[in-house]
Coordinates of N, CA and C in Angstrom, one line a residue:
M1 N 84.5 -16.8 80.2 CA 85.5 -16.0 81.7 C 85.6 -15.2 82.6
I2 N 86.7 -15.6 83.3 CA 85.8 -14.5 85.2 C 86.8 -13.3 84.4
R3 N 85.7 -12.3 85.8 CA 85.9 -10.6 85.2 C 86.1 -10.6 86.7
V4 N 87.2 -9.7 86.9 CA 87.7 -9.5 88.4 C 87.2 -8.4 88.2
L5 N 87.2 -7.0 89.1 CA 87.9 -5.8 89.4 C 87.6 -4.7 90.8
L6 N 89.0 -4.4 90.4 CA 89.3 -4.4 91.8 C 89.6 -2.7 92.1
V7 N 89.0 -2.5 93.4 CA 88.4 -0.3 93.4 C 89.5 0.0 94.8
K8 N 90.5 0.8 94.3 CA 91.3 0.8 95.9 C 91.4 2.5 95.9
G9 N 91.6 2.8 96.5 CA 91.7 4.0 98.0 C 92.7 4.5 99.4
D10 N 92.5 4.9 98.9 CA 93.3 5.9 100.6 C 92.1 5.2 101.4
G11 N 92.1 4.1 102.5 CA 91.2 3.0 103.4 C 90.2 2.4 102.4
F12 N 90.2 2.1 101.3 CA 89.2 1.7 100.4 C 89.3 0.4 100.0
L13 N 89.1 -0.5 99.9 CA 89.1 -2.3 99.0 C 88.2 -2.6 98.8
R14 N 87.3 -2.1 97.4 CA 86.2 -3.1 96.4 C 87.0 -4.1 95.9
C15 N 86.8 -5.4 95.9 CA 86.5 -6.8 94.4 C 85.5 -7.4 94.1
E16 N 85.2 -7.3 93.5 CA 83.5 -7.3 92.9 C 84.7 -8.3 91.2
A17 N 83.8 -9.7 91.4 CA 84.1 -11.2 90.6 C 83.3 -11.7 90.2
E18 N 83.3 -11.7 88.2 CA 81.8 -12.9 88.0 C 82.5 -13.6 87.4
G19 N 81.5 -14.1 86.9 CA 82.0 -15.0 86.1 C 82.8 -16.8 86.1
H20 N 83.1 -17.4 84.7 CA 83.1 -19.1 85.4 C 84.1 -19.0 83.7
A21 N 86.3 -19.6 84.9 CA 88.0 -19.9 83.5 C 86.8 -20.8 82.5
L22 N 85.7 -21.6 82.5 CA 85.6 -22.6 82.0 C 86.4 -22.9 81.4
F23 N 88.6 -22.8 81.9 CA 89.8 -23.4 81.5 C 89.6 -25.3 81.6
D24 N 88.6 -26.0 82.7 CA 88.6 -27.2 82.7 C 87.1 -27.1 83.1
K25 N 86.2 -28.5 83.3 CA 84.9 -29.4 83.5 C 84.8 -28.6 86.0
K26 N 83.5 -28.0 85.9 CA 83.8 -28.2 87.0 C 84.8 -29.8 88.0
G27 N 85.1 -27.9 89.5 CA 85.8 -29.6 90.0 C 87.2 -30.1 89.0
Q28 N 87.9 -29.7 88.7 CA 89.2 -29.3 88.5 C 89.3 -28.5 86.9
D29 N 88.9 -27.2 87.7 CA 89.3 -25.8 87.0 C 90.9 -24.9 87.6
I30 N 91.9 -25.3 86.8 CA 92.4 -24.1 87.6 C 92.3 -23.3 88.1
V31 N 92.8 -23.1 86.9 CA 92.3 -21.4 86.4 C 91.2 -20.9 87.4
C32 N 90.1 -20.9 88.1 CA 88.8 -21.1 88.9 C 88.7 -21.3 90.5
S33 N 90.5 -22.2 90.6 CA 91.0 -22.4 91.8 C 91.1 -21.6 92.1
A34 N 92.2 -21.6 91.8 CA 93.2 -20.1 92.1 C 92.4 -18.4 91.6
A35 N 91.4 -18.3 91.7 CA 91.1 -16.8 91.1 C 90.3 -16.6 92.6
T36 N 89.8 -17.9 92.4 CA 88.5 -18.2 94.1 C 89.4 -18.4 95.4
V37 N 91.1 -19.5 95.6 CA 91.3 -19.0 96.7 C 92.1 -17.1 96.9
L38 N 92.7 -16.6 95.9 CA 92.8 -15.0 96.1 C 92.1 -14.5 96.8
L39 N 90.4 -14.4 96.2 CA 89.4 -13.8 96.8 C 89.1 -13.8 98.0
R40 N 88.9 -15.5 98.2 CA 88.2 -15.2 99.3 C 89.4 -15.0 101.1
T41 N 90.5 -15.5 100.3 CA 91.5 -15.8 101.4 C 91.9 -14.2 101.8
A42 N 92.1 -13.3 100.9 CA 91.7 -11.7 101.0 C 90.6 -10.9 101.5
G43 N 90.0 -12.0 101.7 CA 88.8 -11.2 102.1 C 88.6 -12.0 103.5
Q44 N 88.6 -13.6 103.9 CA 88.7 -14.1 104.8 C 88.6 -12.7 105.9
T45 N 90.5 -12.8 105.7 CA 91.3 -11.9 106.2 C 91.1 -11.0 106.4
L46 N 90.1 -9.8 106.0 CA 90.2 -8.8 105.5 C 89.0 -8.6 106.8
D47 N 88.3 -10.2 107.1 CA 87.0 -10.5 108.1 C 86.9 -10.2 109.5
G48 N 87.2 -9.0 109.7 CA 87.2 -9.1 110.8 C 88.3 -8.3 112.3
R49 N 89.4 -8.3 111.0 CA 90.9 -7.2 111.3 C 89.5 -6.6 111.8
L50 N 91.0 -6.0 113.5 CA 90.4 -4.6 113.9 C 90.5 -3.2 112.7
G51 N 89.6 -2.2 113.6 CA 89.8 -1.5 112.5 C 89.3 -1.2 110.5
V52 N 88.7 -2.1 110.5 CA 88.3 -2.9 109.8 C 86.8 -2.6 109.2
A53 N 86.0 -2.0 107.9 CA 84.7 -2.2 108.7 C 84.3 -3.3 106.8
F54 N 83.8 -4.5 107.3 CA 83.9 -5.2 106.0 C 82.3 -6.2 105.3
K55 N 82.4 -5.4 104.4 CA 81.2 -6.8 104.3 C 81.2 -7.1 103.0
G56 N 80.6 -8.2 102.4 CA 81.1 -8.9 101.4 C 79.8 -10.4 101.2
G57 N 80.0 -11.0 100.4 CA 79.2 -12.0 99.9 C 79.5 -12.7 99.0
A58 N 78.8 -14.1 98.4 CA 78.5 -14.6 96.9 C 77.9 -15.6 96.6
P59 N 76.6 -14.1 96.6 CA 75.1 -14.9 96.1 C 74.4 -15.2 95.4
E60 N 75.7 -16.1 94.2 CA 75.5 -16.9 93.9 C 76.9 -17.6 93.0
R61 N 76.5 -19.0 92.6 CA 77.6 -19.2 91.5 C 79.0 -18.6 91.7
G62 N 79.6 -18.3 91.6 CA 81.0 -17.6 90.1 C 80.2 -15.9 90.8
S63 N 80.8 -15.4 91.3 CA 80.1 -14.0 92.0 C 80.9 -14.5 93.2
L64 N 81.4 -12.8 94.0 CA 82.3 -12.5 94.7 C 82.1 -11.1 94.3
Y65 N 81.8 -10.4 95.7 CA 82.3 -9.4 96.2 C 83.3 -9.2 97.5
F66 N 83.1 -8.1 97.6 CA 83.6 -7.2 98.4 C 83.9 -6.1 99.0
E67 N 83.6 -5.5 100.1 CA 83.7 -4.2 100.5 C 85.7 -4.1 101.8
A68 N 85.3 -2.9 102.2 CA 86.9 -3.0 103.4 C 87.4 -1.1 103.7
K69 N 87.0 -0.7 104.3 CA 86.7 0.7 105.1 C 87.7 0.9 105.5
A70 N 88.8 1.4 106.1 CA 89.6 1.5 107.5 C 89.4 3.3 107.4
D71 N 90.2 3.6 109.2 CA 90.1 4.8 109.1 C 91.5 5.2 109.4
E72 N 91.8 3.9 110.5 CA 93.4 4.4 111.4 C 94.2 3.7 110.7
L73 N 96.2 4.2 110.2 CA 96.1 3.5 109.8 C 97.6 2.7 109.7
L74 N 97.6 1.3 111.0 CA 97.4 0.5 111.2 C 96.1 -0.3 109.9
A75 N 95.9 -0.4 110.3 CA 95.0 -1.2 109.2 C 94.6 -0.9 108.0
K76 N 95.0 0.8 107.7 CA 94.4 0.8 106.4 C 96.1 0.5 105.5
R77 N 96.6 0.2 106.3 CA 98.5 -0.9 105.5 C 98.1 -1.7 105.5
E78 N 97.6 -3.0 106.2 CA 96.9 -4.1 106.1 C 95.2 -4.0 104.9
L79 N 95.0 -3.1 104.2 CA 93.8 -2.5 102.7 C 95.0 -2.2 101.7
L80 N 96.2 -1.7 101.7 CA 97.0 -1.1 100.9 C 97.6 -3.0 100.2
F81 N 98.0 -3.5 101.7 CA 98.8 -5.0 101.9 C 98.4 -5.9 100.7
A82 N 96.5 -5.4 100.9 CA 95.3 -6.1 100.3 C 95.9 -6.4 98.9
A83 N 95.3 -4.8 98.6 CA 94.8 -4.8 97.5 C 96.1 -4.5 96.1
D84 N 97.5 -4.7 96.3 CA 99.0 -5.0 96.3 C 98.8 -6.7 96.0
F85 N 98.5 -7.1 96.7 CA 98.5 -8.5 96.8 C 97.9 -8.7 95.7
L86 N 96.2 -8.8 96.0 CA 95.3 -8.7 94.8 C 95.4 -8.1 93.4
Q87 N 96.5 -7.8 93.2 CA 96.7 -6.9 91.6 C 97.5 -8.3 91.5
K88 N 98.1 -7.7 92.3 CA 99.7 -8.9 91.7 C 99.3 -10.3 91.9
G89 N 97.8 -11.1 91.8 CA 97.5 -12.8 91.9 C 96.1 -12.2 90.4
F90 N 95.9 -11.3 90.8 CA 94.6 -11.0 89.2 C 95.7 -10.3 88.1
E91 N 96.7 -9.9 88.5 CA 97.9 -9.6 87.1 C 98.3 -11.1 85.8
G92 N 99.0 -11.8 87.2 CA 99.7 -13.1 86.7 C 98.7 -13.6 86.7
L93 N 98.0 -13.6 87.3 CA 96.4 -14.5 86.5 C 96.3 -15.2 84.9
A94 N 95.9 -13.9 85.2 CA 95.3 -12.3 83.9 C 95.8 -13.4 82.5
K95 N 97.6 -12.8 83.6 CA 98.3 -13.2 81.8 C 98.9 -14.5 81.3
D96 N 98.3 -15.4 82.0 CA 99.6 -15.9 81.9 C 97.6 -17.5 82.0
F97 N 96.2 -16.7 81.9 CA 95.6 -17.4 81.1 C 94.6 -15.5 81.2
P98 N 94.9 -15.5 79.8 CA 93.9 -14.5 78.9 C 93.0 -15.0 77.8
Q99 N 92.8 -15.9 77.6 CA 90.7 -16.2 77.7 C 90.5 -16.8 78.9
N100 N 91.1 -16.3 79.8 CA 89.9 -17.3 81.4 C 90.0 -16.0 82.1
V101 N 90.6 -14.4 82.3 CA 90.3 -14.4 83.2 C 90.4 -12.8 82.7
Q102 N 90.2 -11.4 83.0 CA 89.8 -9.9 83.0 C 90.2 -9.7 83.5
F103 N 91.1 -8.8 84.0 CA 91.8 -7.8 85.0 C 91.3 -6.3 84.9
E104 N 91.0 -6.0 86.1 CA 91.1 -4.7 86.0 C 91.1 -3.8 87.9
C105 N 92.0 -2.6 87.4 CA 91.8 -1.8 89.1 C 92.0 -0.4 88.4
K106 N 91.1 -0.3 89.5 CA 91.1 1.3 89.1 C 91.0 2.1 90.4
L107 N 91.9 2.5 90.3 CA 92.2 4.2 92.2 C 91.2 5.1 91.9
E108 N 91.2 5.1 93.2 CA 89.5 6.3 93.8 C 90.6 6.6 94.4
E109 N 90.1 7.7 94.2 CA 90.6 9.3 95.2 C 89.6 9.3 96.3

């Protein structure tokens, strides 16, 4: 199972994902592919954005994390959009594949 934790706040976004979907065999797992595309695209989009401090990585197969911080209004809006994008994407994935994806979203003050 893929477990995803999304933590969002004012000018702050953190995402952690661990595990494997085990929906199908390696290379043919549509659930794993969907989760990977959501995470990588969000991370790659935020990395290098003007006004966004970004760090992240994938220390091993089945593990990915990133954290982004912003102080300026425009960059904060971009983080909010990315957080909403990830939340909607993973809520839908967890609803459609509850045996394979667990999603949790937390708000941080």
